[in-house]
């Protein structure tokens, strides 16, 4: 290098910070120009102190102002002119940097004003959805009510089937949970007697589809009998001959066997006479009717005069079932006659096709049960006679079940049956139990629907399907050992009672049955007892000895429904 850059000498100030005050010393020891001030000579050059670190900002007694800053020189004598310009001098951003919103600690350290607000919004959203769903259910429910202003029905139809009198003495109550654990096996029954006559089944009805439906006919001239146990002359005769200890009908036994599936209340009269036990039903009992939508979650209208109320539907289903059982037969006068004619029919009277099988089961070494079982038809299969039971499921309004039979029966018959098993579990189980008690070879189920949802007089048959009772029982999870276990436990309980009259009532609101001791004259006004002869030693006390004229259910379907509406 030819030449270098000389920095010059830096004077030393022993008295403080900055250049020495002595000009002579500065001139003597420095090559800087003379008479040049240390402070900047132009405000536009922004030279001078850039920060005053000597100012004290932590004085608690001095109020802070917007101009308090280490960069504020408004009161500095070094810049005496244009002090207003400093008022416009501000930092671009003096706030602390924001915390990351979605950092690793956001889930737990979020501000209190955010998370509760979000939770409240979710709660309100759920409330709004629940309100919409409740309004939708109410809207569907009110479509079928005669009085939309009436309060919502919770369990209005669940009333006791018999009015409990204050003088009745409750002896015991049995919850259904104990029934489900019972099991009892019975040997094969023996036939004691067959009565009545059967017509042959018309196989043409197996080919019915919704596209070629058949109109349901009415059989006004045929009589259907619903005779209770003690009114049956054959049972009186068998009791006189000491053929058994316990007597009942298939309708009563099936009610007991399927008690755990029941929702509506029912009652059975128990008469303990001597060493014998009789299970009876009251005249006009609900056992003569067929419950509809008993196990459904969709409520039925409460008004009794509504055609879709529980009582009106049960009457309608009963007469549909009777007419269906006679229509699907070959009515050419050819009948299969048995040992004795119909024990309840008068001479020359036209009766429905039905056969009564009086069968006996062994419950214990010295205890037998005799029951009257019914079959409605007969069919020749491989040159062998097969007994059939005939029952009809009825559709009254598709919006209650959610499945339209006319659209689903051909393509989704399994879905239709599954829906019926859900809505009518007790009724289907009782039909299956009756078929098993009668040892029927086949049970035919008919699908009968209204011509129009608001017309409860005219119906059509959409399909007929056959099932083997044992296979169908397995399909609906009906355990025969449990069925007989329930019957055996109730029989054992009643055999321990004293002689007298009792009533077994299913609680209308709880899954349990109760046993009441009732006076001997109970149900006399609406229940006609048929005692055994006095010499038979099984006559209930205070009963008269006149002969019995069994009550026949011969009312026309329209008269039944009109009576319901009245």
Coordinates of C-alpha atoms in Angstrom, one line a residue:
X1 CA 0.0 0.0 0.0
X2 CA 1.2 3.5 -0.9
X3 CA -0.6 5.2 1.8
X4 CA -2.9 4.4 4.8
X5 CA -5.8 5.9 6.5
X6 CA -5.0 7.6 9.8
X7 CA -7.8 7.5 12.4
X8 CA -6.2 10.1 14.5
X9 CA -5.8 10.3 18.2
X10 CA -8.8 9.9 20.5
X11 CA -8.5 12.2 23.5
X12 CA -8.8 10.8 26.9
X13 CA -11.2 12.5 29.3
X14 CA -10.2 11.7 32.9
X15 CA -13.2 13.7 34.3
X16 CA -16.1 11.8 32.7
X17 CA -17.8 10.4 29.6
X18 CA -17.4 12.2 26.3
X19 CA -14.8 14.5 24.9
X20 CA -12.8 16.7 27.3
X21 CA -14.0 20.2 27.9
X22 CA -10.7 21.8 27.2
X23 CA -10.5 23.1 23.7
X24 CA -6.8 23.5 24.0
X25 CA -6.4 19.9 24.8
X26 CA -8.7 19.0 22.0
X27 CA -6.8 21.1 19.5
X28 CA -3.5 19.9 20.7
X29 CA -4.3 16.3 20.6
X30 CA -6.7 16.0 17.7
X31 CA -6.7 16.7 14.0
X32 CA -10.5 17.3 14.0
X33 CA -11.8 20.6 12.6
X34 CA -12.2 23.3 15.1
X35 CA -15.4 24.9 16.3
X36 CA -17.6 21.9 15.2
X37 CA -20.3 21.1 17.9
X38 CA -20.8 17.6 19.1
X39 CA -24.5 17.8 18.5
X40 CA -25.9 17.6 15.0
X41 CA -26.2 21.0 13.3
X42 CA -29.3 20.0 11.3
X43 CA -32.6 18.5 12.5
X44 CA -33.2 16.9 9.2
X45 CA -30.1 14.7 9.6
X46 CA -31.5 13.1 12.7
X47 CA -28.1 12.9 14.2
X48 CA -27.6 12.9 18.0
X49 CA -28.8 10.6 20.7
X50 CA -31.0 7.8 19.4
X51 CA -32.0 6.7 22.9
X52 CA -31.8 8.3 26.4
X53 CA -31.0 5.4 28.6
X54 CA -30.5 7.7 31.6
X55 CA -34.1 8.6 32.0
X56 CA -36.0 7.0 34.9
X57 CA -39.3 5.4 33.8
X58 CA -40.2 3.5 36.9
X59 CA -41.3 6.4 39.1
X60 CA -44.6 5.3 40.7
X61 CA -45.6 8.7 41.7
X62 CA -45.4 10.2 38.2
X63 CA -48.3 9.5 35.9
X64 CA -47.5 7.9 32.6
X65 CA -48.4 9.6 29.4
X66 CA -48.5 8.5 25.8
X67 CA -45.2 10.3 25.2
X68 CA -43.2 8.5 27.9
X69 CA -40.6 6.6 26.0
X70 CA -36.9 6.3 25.8
X71 CA -37.2 7.6 22.3
X72 CA -39.0 10.8 23.2
X73 CA -37.0 13.9 22.9
X74 CA -39.7 16.6 23.0
X75 CA -38.3 18.0 26.2
X76 CA -34.6 17.7 25.2
X77 CA -32.8 21.0 24.9
X78 CA -30.6 19.4 22.2
X79 CA -33.6 19.9 19.7
X80 CA -35.1 23.2 20.6
X81 CA -36.8 23.8 17.2
X82 CA -39.8 22.1 15.6
X83 CA -40.6 20.1 18.7
X84 CA -44.1 19.3 17.3
X85 CA -42.5 17.0 14.8
X86 CA -41.5 14.6 17.6
X87 CA -45.2 14.2 18.5
X88 CA -45.6 12.4 15.2
X89 CA -42.8 10.0 15.9
X90 CA -44.3 6.6 17.1
X91 CA -43.1 3.0 17.0
X92 CA -44.7 0.9 14.4
X93 CA -46.0 -1.7 16.9
X94 CA -45.3 -1.5 20.6
X95 CA -47.6 -4.3 21.7
X96 CA -46.1 -7.7 22.8
X97 CA -46.1 -10.5 20.1
X98 CA -49.3 -12.5 20.2
X99 CA -49.3 -16.0 21.6
X100 CA -49.9 -18.7 19.1
X101 CA -53.6 -19.7 19.1
X102 CA -53.1 -23.3 18.2
X103 CA -49.9 -24.0 20.0
X104 CA -49.3 -27.1 22.0
X105 CA -50.8 -25.6 25.2
X106 CA -53.9 -24.2 23.5
X107 CA -56.2 -27.0 24.5
X108 CA -55.7 -26.4 28.2
X109 CA -54.6 -22.8 28.4
X110 CA -57.2 -21.2 26.2
X111 CA -58.9 -18.1 27.6
X112 CA -62.0 -18.7 29.7
X113 CA -64.2 -16.5 27.4
X114 CA -63.7 -18.9 24.4
X115 CA -64.2 -22.5 25.6
X116 CA -67.4 -21.9 27.6
X117 CA -68.8 -19.9 24.7
X118 CA -68.1 -22.8 22.3
X119 CA -69.6 -25.3 24.8
X120 CA -72.8 -23.1 25.2
X121 CA -73.2 -23.0 21.4
X122 CA -73.0 -26.8 21.2
X123 CA -75.5 -27.2 24.0
X124 CA -77.9 -24.8 22.3
X125 CA -77.5 -26.6 19.0
X126 CA -78.4 -30.0 20.7
X127 CA -81.4 -28.4 22.3
X128 CA -82.6 -27.1 19.0
X129 CA -82.2 -30.5 17.4
X130 CA -84.0 -32.2 20.2
X131 CA -86.8 -29.6 20.0
X132 CA -87.2 -30.3 16.3
X133 CA -87.3 -34.0 16.8
X134 CA -89.9 -33.6 19.6
X135 CA -92.0 -31.3 17.3
X136 CA -91.8 -33.9 14.5
X137 CA -93.1 -36.7 16.8
X138 CA -95.9 -34.5 18.1
X139 CA -96.8 -33.6 14.6
X140 CA -97.1 -37.3 13.5
X141 CA -98.9 -38.1 16.7
X142 CA -101.4 -35.3 16.3
X143 CA -102.3 -36.3 12.8
X144 CA -104.2 -39.3 14.3
X145 CA -105.8 -37.6 17.2
X146 CA -109.4 -36.5 17.2
X147 CA -108.5 -33.7 19.6
X148 CA -105.2 -32.2 18.9
X149 CA -105.4 -29.9 21.9
X150 CA -105.5 -32.7 24.3
X151 CA -102.3 -33.4 26.3
X152 CA -99.8 -35.9 25.0
X153 CA -100.7 -39.5 26.0
X154 CA -98.0 -41.3 27.8
X155 CA -99.5 -44.7 28.8
X156 CA -103.3 -44.1 28.7
X157 CA -104.1 -47.5 27.1
X158 CA -102.2 -49.3 29.9
X159 CA -105.2 -49.6 32.2
X160 CA -106.0 -52.6 34.3
X161 CA -108.1 -55.2 32.4
X162 CA -110.3 -55.7 35.5
X163 CA -111.1 -53.1 38.2
X164 CA -109.4 -54.0 41.4
X165 CA -111.9 -53.9 44.2
X166 CA -110.8 -52.6 47.7
X167 CA -112.1 -55.8 49.4
X168 CA -109.8 -58.0 47.2
X169 CA -106.8 -59.4 49.1
X170 CA -103.5 -59.4 47.2
X171 CA -101.6 -62.6 48.0
X172 CA -98.5 -62.4 45.9
X173 CA -96.9 -60.5 43.1
X174 CA -94.4 -62.2 40.7
X175 CA -92.0 -60.1 38.5
X176 CA -91.4 -61.2 35.0
X177 CA -87.7 -61.4 35.7
X178 CA -88.3 -64.6 37.6
X179 CA -90.3 -66.1 34.7
X180 CA -87.4 -65.8 32.3
X181 CA -85.3 -68.1 34.4
X182 CA -87.8 -71.0 34.6
X183 CA -87.5 -74.2 32.6
X184 CA -89.5 -77.3 32.6
X185 CA -89.7 -80.2 30.1
X186 CA -93.0 -82.1 29.5
X187 CA -93.4 -85.4 27.7
X188 CA -95.4 -85.7 24.5
X189 CA -99.1 -85.2 25.2
X190 CA -101.8 -87.7 24.5
X191 CA -105.1 -87.0 22.7
X192 CA -108.1 -87.7 24.9
X193 CA -110.8 -86.6 22.4
X194 CA -111.3 -84.8 19.1
X195 CA -114.5 -82.9 18.4
X196 CA -115.9 -80.8 15.5
X197 CA -115.2 -80.8 11.8
X198 CA -112.6 -79.3 9.5
X199 CA -112.7 -78.1 5.9
X200 CA -109.7 -78.4 3.6
X201 CA -107.4 -75.5 3.0
X202 CA -107.5 -73.8 -0.4
X203 CA -103.9 -73.8 -1.8
X204 CA -104.8 -71.1 -4.3
X205 CA -104.4 -68.6 -1.5
X206 CA -100.7 -69.4 -1.3
X207 CA -100.3 -67.7 -4.7
X208 CA -101.9 -64.4 -3.7
X209 CA -99.7 -61.3 -4.2
X210 CA -100.5 -57.6 -3.7
X211 CA -101.0 -57.3 -7.4
X212 CA -103.8 -59.9 -7.4
X213 CA -105.3 -59.3 -4.0
X214 CA -108.5 -60.9 -2.8
X215 CA -111.3 -59.1 -1.1
X216 CA -112.0 -60.3 2.5
X217 CA -115.4 -61.8 2.7
X218 CA -117.8 -61.7 5.7
X219 CA -119.3 -64.8 7.2
X220 CA -122.4 -63.7 9.0
X221 CA -124.0 -67.1 9.2
X222 CA -121.1 -69.0 10.7
X223 CA -120.9 -69.0 14.5
X224 CA -117.6 -68.7 16.4
X225 CA -117.4 -69.9 19.9
X226 CA -115.2 -68.5 22.7
X227 CA -116.2 -70.8 25.6
X228 CA -114.3 -70.7 28.8
X229 CA -113.0 -73.7 30.7
X230 CA -115.7 -74.4 33.2
X231 CA -118.4 -73.8 30.6
X232 CA -117.1 -76.6 28.4
X233 CA -119.2 -79.8 28.9
X234 CA -116.3 -82.0 27.7
X235 CA -114.0 -80.6 30.3
X236 CA -116.7 -81.1 32.9
X237 CA -117.0 -84.7 31.9
X238 CA -113.2 -85.2 31.9
X239 CA -113.0 -83.6 35.4
X240 CA -115.7 -85.9 36.6
X241 CA -113.7 -88.9 35.3
X242 CA -110.6 -87.6 37.1
X243 CA -108.6 -87.4 33.9
X244 CA -106.5 -84.6 35.2
X245 CA -106.0 -82.1 38.0
X246 CA -105.5 -78.9 36.1
X247 CA -107.9 -77.7 33.3
X248 CA -107.5 -74.8 30.9
X249 CA -107.8 -73.7 27.2
X250 CA -105.1 -73.0 24.7
X251 CA -105.9 -69.3 24.7
X252 CA -105.4 -69.1 28.5
X253 CA -102.3 -71.3 28.5
X254 CA -100.7 -69.3 25.7
X255 CA -101.3 -66.1 27.6
X256 CA -99.5 -67.5 30.6
X257 CA -96.7 -69.0 28.5
X258 CA -96.0 -65.6 26.7
X259 CA -96.7 -63.4 29.7
X260 CA -93.2 -61.9 29.7
X261 CA -93.9 -60.4 26.2
X262 CA -97.2 -58.8 27.2
X263 CA -97.6 -55.0 27.7
X264 CA -101.3 -54.6 28.0
X265 CA -103.0 -55.8 31.2
X266 CA -104.9 -59.1 31.2
X267 CA -106.6 -61.2 33.8
X268 CA -107.3 -64.9 34.3
X269 CA -109.8 -66.3 36.9
X270 CA -108.4 -69.2 39.0
X271 CA -110.9 -71.5 40.7
X272 CA -109.6 -74.0 43.3
X273 CA -112.3 -76.6 43.8
X274 CA -111.4 -79.7 45.9
X275 CA -108.1 -81.1 44.5
X276 CA -108.7 -79.6 41.1
X277 CA -107.7 -76.3 39.5
X278 CA -109.5 -74.5 36.8
X279 CA -108.2 -71.5 34.7
X280 CA -111.0 -69.4 33.4
X281 CA -111.5 -66.2 31.5
X282 CA -114.3 -63.7 32.2
X283 CA -117.1 -63.4 29.7
X284 CA -116.2 -60.6 27.3
X285 CA -112.6 -60.7 28.4
X286 CA -109.8 -59.1 26.4
X287 CA -108.5 -62.6 25.8
X288 CA -111.3 -63.0 23.1
X289 CA -109.8 -60.0 21.2
X290 CA -106.5 -59.6 19.5
X291 CA -104.1 -56.8 20.5
X292 CA -102.6 -54.7 17.8
X293 CA -99.3 -52.8 18.0
X294 CA -99.0 -53.9 21.7
X295 CA -95.2 -53.9 21.7
X296 CA -94.8 -50.9 19.3
X297 CA -93.0 -47.7 20.3
X298 CA -95.4 -45.6 18.3
X299 CA -98.4 -44.6 20.5
X300 CA -101.9 -45.2 19.3
X301 CA -104.7 -42.7 19.6
X302 CA -106.3 -42.5 23.1
X303 CA -109.9 -41.7 22.1
X304 CA -111.9 -45.0 22.2
X305 CA -114.1 -43.9 19.3
X306 CA -111.1 -43.5 17.1
X307 CA -110.9 -46.3 14.5
X308 CA -107.1 -46.5 15.3
X309 CA -107.4 -46.7 19.0
X310 CA -106.2 -49.8 20.8
X311 CA -109.7 -51.2 21.6
X312 CA -111.1 -50.5 18.1
X313 CA -108.2 -52.1 16.5
X314 CA -108.5 -55.2 18.7
X315 CA -112.1 -55.6 17.8
X316 CA -111.3 -55.1 14.1
X317 CA -108.4 -57.6 14.2
X318 CA -110.6 -60.2 15.9
X319 CA -113.3 -60.2 13.2
X320 CA -110.6 -60.1 10.4
X321 CA -109.0 -63.2 12.0
X322 CA -112.3 -65.0 12.1
X323 CA -113.3 -64.2 8.5
X324 CA -109.9 -65.0 7.2
X325 CA -109.9 -68.4 8.8
X326 CA -113.1 -69.3 6.9
X327 CA -112.4 -67.7 3.6
X328 CA -109.2 -69.6 2.8
X329 CA -111.1 -72.9 2.9
X330 CA -112.5 -75.0 0.1
X331 CA -116.2 -74.5 0.8
X332 CA -117.6 -77.5 -1.2
X333 CA -119.3 -79.2 1.7
X334 CA -116.5 -81.7 2.1
X335 CA -115.4 -81.9 5.8
X336 CA -113.3 -84.2 8.0
X337 CA -115.5 -85.3 10.9
X338 CA -114.1 -86.5 14.2
X339 CA -115.3 -88.6 17.1
X340 CA -117.8 -86.1 18.4
X341 CA -119.5 -83.0 16.8
X342 CA -118.9 -79.5 18.0
X343 CA -119.8 -79.6 21.7
X344 CA -121.0 -75.9 21.6
X345 CA -123.2 -75.9 18.5
X346 CA -127.0 -76.5 18.5
X347 CA -128.5 -78.9 16.0
X348 CA -128.8 -77.5 12.5
X349 CA -126.6 -74.5 13.3
X350 CA -123.9 -73.5 10.9
X351 CA -120.6 -73.4 12.7
X352 CA -117.1 -72.4 11.6
X353 CA -114.5 -74.9 10.5
X354 CA -112.8 -75.8 13.8
X355 CA -111.6 -78.9 15.6
X356 CA -111.1 -79.2 19.3
X357 CA -108.3 -81.4 20.5
X358 CA -108.5 -82.3 24.2
X359 CA -105.0 -83.1 25.2
X360 CA -103.3 -84.2 28.4
X361 CA -99.8 -83.3 29.6
X362 CA -98.0 -84.8 32.6
X363 CA -96.7 -82.1 34.9
X364 CA -95.8 -84.4 37.9
X365 CA -96.2 -87.9 39.1
X366 CA -99.7 -87.2 40.3
X367 CA -100.5 -84.1 38.4
X368 CA -101.9 -83.9 34.8
X369 CA -103.1 -80.9 32.8
X370 CA -105.9 -81.1 30.2
X371 CA -106.3 -78.3 27.7
X372 CA -108.7 -77.7 24.8
X373 CA -106.7 -76.8 21.7
X374 CA -108.0 -75.6 18.4
X375 CA -107.1 -76.1 14.7
X376 CA -108.9 -74.4 11.9
X377 CA -108.2 -76.5 8.8
X378 CA -106.7 -79.7 7.4
X379 CA -104.6 -80.4 4.3
X380 CA -103.5 -83.5 2.5
X381 CA -99.7 -83.7 2.2
X382 CA -98.2 -86.8 0.7
X383 CA -101.4 -88.7 1.4
X384 CA -101.2 -87.8 5.1
X385 CA -103.5 -85.5 7.0
X386 CA -101.9 -82.3 8.3
X387 CA -103.6 -79.9 10.7
X388 CA -103.4 -76.1 10.2
X389 CA -103.9 -73.1 12.3
X390 CA -105.1 -69.9 10.4
X391 CA -104.4 -66.4 11.7
X392 CA -104.3 -63.0 10.1
X393 CA -102.0 -60.0 10.6
X394 CA -103.8 -56.8 9.8
X395 CA -102.4 -53.5 8.5
X396 CA -104.4 -50.4 9.4
X397 CA -102.2 -47.5 8.6
X398 CA -98.7 -47.8 7.0
X399 CA -97.4 -44.6 8.8
X400 CA -97.7 -46.3 12.2
X401 CA -95.4 -49.3 11.2
X402 CA -93.4 -47.4 8.6
X403 CA -93.7 -50.3 6.1
X404 CA -96.2 -50.3 3.3
X405 CA -97.3 -53.9 2.7
X406 CA -98.4 -53.3 -0.8
X407 CA -94.9 -52.1 -1.8
X408 CA -92.8 -54.4 0.4
X409 CA -94.6 -57.8 0.6
X410 CA -93.3 -59.1 -2.8
X411 CA -89.7 -57.8 -2.6
X412 CA -89.1 -57.5 1.2
X413 CA -91.3 -60.0 2.9
X414 CA -88.7 -60.6 5.6
X415 CA -88.7 -56.9 6.5
X416 CA -92.5 -56.9 6.8
X417 CA -92.4 -59.9 9.1
X418 CA -89.6 -58.4 11.2
X419 CA -91.7 -55.2 11.7
X420 CA -94.7 -57.3 12.7
X421 CA -92.5 -59.2 15.2
X422 CA -91.4 -55.9 16.7
X423 CA -94.9 -54.4 16.9
X424 CA -96.9 -57.5 17.8
X425 CA -94.4 -59.8 19.5
X426 CA -96.9 -61.0 22.1
X427 CA -99.7 -61.8 19.6
X428 CA -97.4 -63.8 17.3
X429 CA -95.8 -65.6 20.2
X430 CA -99.3 -66.6 21.5
X431 CA -100.3 -67.9 18.0
X432 CA -97.1 -69.9 17.9
X433 CA -97.7 -71.3 21.4
X434 CA -101.3 -72.3 20.4
X435 CA -100.0 -74.1 17.3
X436 CA -97.5 -76.0 19.4
X437 CA -100.1 -77.0 22.0
X438 CA -102.3 -78.3 19.2
X439 CA -99.4 -80.0 17.5
X440 CA -100.4 -78.3 14.3
X441 CA -98.2 -79.3 11.3
X442 CA -98.4 -75.8 9.7
X443 CA -99.4 -72.3 10.8
X444 CA -100.7 -70.0 8.0
X445 CA -100.3 -66.3 8.5
X446 CA -102.4 -64.0 6.3
X447 CA -101.5 -60.4 5.6
X448 CA -104.8 -58.4 5.5
X449 CA -104.9 -54.7 4.9
X450 CA -107.6 -52.1 4.7
X451 CA -108.8 -51.0 1.3
X452 CA -108.2 -47.4 2.5
X453 CA -106.5 -46.4 5.8
X454 CA -109.7 -44.6 7.0
X455 CA -112.0 -47.5 6.0
X456 CA -112.1 -50.1 8.8
X457 CA -115.0 -52.1 7.2
X458 CA -113.5 -53.3 3.9
X459 CA -110.2 -55.3 3.7
X460 CA -108.2 -57.2 1.2
X461 CA -105.9 -60.3 1.5
X462 CA -102.4 -59.4 0.2
X463 CA -100.5 -62.6 0.9
X464 CA -100.6 -65.9 2.8
X465 CA -97.4 -67.5 4.2
X466 CA -97.0 -70.8 5.9
X467 CA -94.5 -71.7 8.6
X468 CA -93.8 -74.8 10.7
X469 CA -94.6 -74.0 14.3
X470 CA -91.3 -75.4 15.7
X471 CA -89.2 -73.5 13.1
X472 CA -91.1 -70.3 13.6
X473 CA -90.8 -70.6 17.4
X474 CA -87.0 -70.8 17.0
X475 CA -87.1 -67.8 14.6
X476 CA -88.9 -65.6 17.2
X477 CA -86.8 -66.9 20.1
X478 CA -89.7 -68.7 21.8
X479 CA -88.4 -71.4 24.2
X480 CA -90.8 -74.2 24.9
X481 CA -89.1 -75.2 28.1
X482 CA -89.4 -71.7 29.4
X483 CA -93.1 -71.7 28.4
X484 CA -93.9 -74.8 30.4
X485 CA -91.7 -73.6 33.2
X486 CA -94.0 -70.6 33.6
X487 CA -97.1 -72.7 33.6
X488 CA -95.6 -75.2 36.1
X489 CA -94.6 -72.5 38.5
X490 CA -98.1 -70.8 38.4
X491 CA -99.8 -74.2 38.8
X492 CA -97.6 -75.1 41.8
X493 CA -98.4 -71.7 43.4
X494 CA -102.1 -72.0 42.9
X495 CA -102.3 -75.5 44.2
X496 CA -101.0 -74.3 47.5
X497 CA -104.0 -71.9 47.8
X498 CA -107.1 -72.7 49.8
X499 CA -110.3 -73.5 48.0
X500 CA -112.0 -70.5 46.6
X501 CA -111.8 -68.0 43.7
X502 CA -108.7 -66.0 42.7
X503 CA -107.8 -63.7 39.8
X504 CA -104.4 -63.4 38.2
X505 CA -103.8 -59.9 36.9
X506 CA -101.0 -58.5 34.8
X507 CA -100.0 -55.2 36.2
X508 CA -100.9 -52.4 33.7
X509 CA -97.7 -50.4 34.3
X510 CA -95.1 -52.9 35.6
X511 CA -93.8 -56.2 34.2
X512 CA -95.3 -58.4 36.9
X513 CA -98.4 -60.4 37.7
X514 CA -100.4 -60.2 40.9
X515 CA -102.7 -62.8 42.6
X516 CA -105.8 -61.6 44.3
X517 CA -108.2 -63.5 46.5
X518 CA -111.8 -62.5 45.4
X519 CA -115.2 -63.3 46.8
X520 CA -117.1 -66.3 45.5
X521 CA -119.7 -64.0 43.9
X522 CA -117.1 -61.9 42.0
X523 CA -117.8 -61.3 38.3
X524 CA -121.4 -62.5 38.6
X525 CA -122.7 -59.5 36.7
X526 CA -120.5 -60.0 33.7
X527 CA -119.2 -63.5 34.2
X528 CA -121.5 -66.5 34.0
X529 CA -119.9 -69.5 35.7
X530 CA -120.8 -73.0 34.6
X531 CA -120.4 -75.2 37.6
X532 CA -119.9 -78.9 37.6
X533 CA -122.7 -81.2 38.8
X534 CA -123.0 -81.4 42.5
X535 CA -122.4 -85.1 42.6
X536 CA -119.1 -84.5 40.8
X537 CA -117.6 -83.0 43.9
X538 CA -116.1 -80.2 41.9
X539 CA -118.9 -77.7 41.9
X540 CA -118.0 -74.3 43.2
X541 CA -119.9 -73.2 46.3
X542 CA -123.1 -71.1 45.9
X543 CA -123.5 -72.0 42.2
X544 CA -126.7 -73.3 40.7
X545 CA -127.0 -76.7 38.9
X546 CA -128.8 -75.7 35.7
X547 CA -127.4 -76.8 32.4
X548 CA -125.1 -74.5 30.4
X549 CA -125.9 -72.8 27.1
X550 CA -122.4 -71.7 25.8
X551 CA -122.1 -68.1 24.6
X552 CA -121.3 -67.9 20.9
X553 CA -119.5 -65.0 19.4
X554 CA -122.0 -64.6 16.5
X555 CA -122.1 -60.8 16.2
X556 CA -121.5 -59.3 12.8
X557 CA -118.3 -57.4 12.3
X558 CA -120.0 -54.1 11.6
X559 CA -122.2 -54.5 14.7
X560 CA -119.0 -55.0 16.8
X561 CA -117.3 -52.0 15.4
X562 CA -120.5 -49.9 15.7
X563 CA -120.8 -51.0 19.3
X564 CA -117.2 -49.9 19.9
X565 CA -118.0 -46.4 18.4
X566 CA -121.2 -46.2 20.5

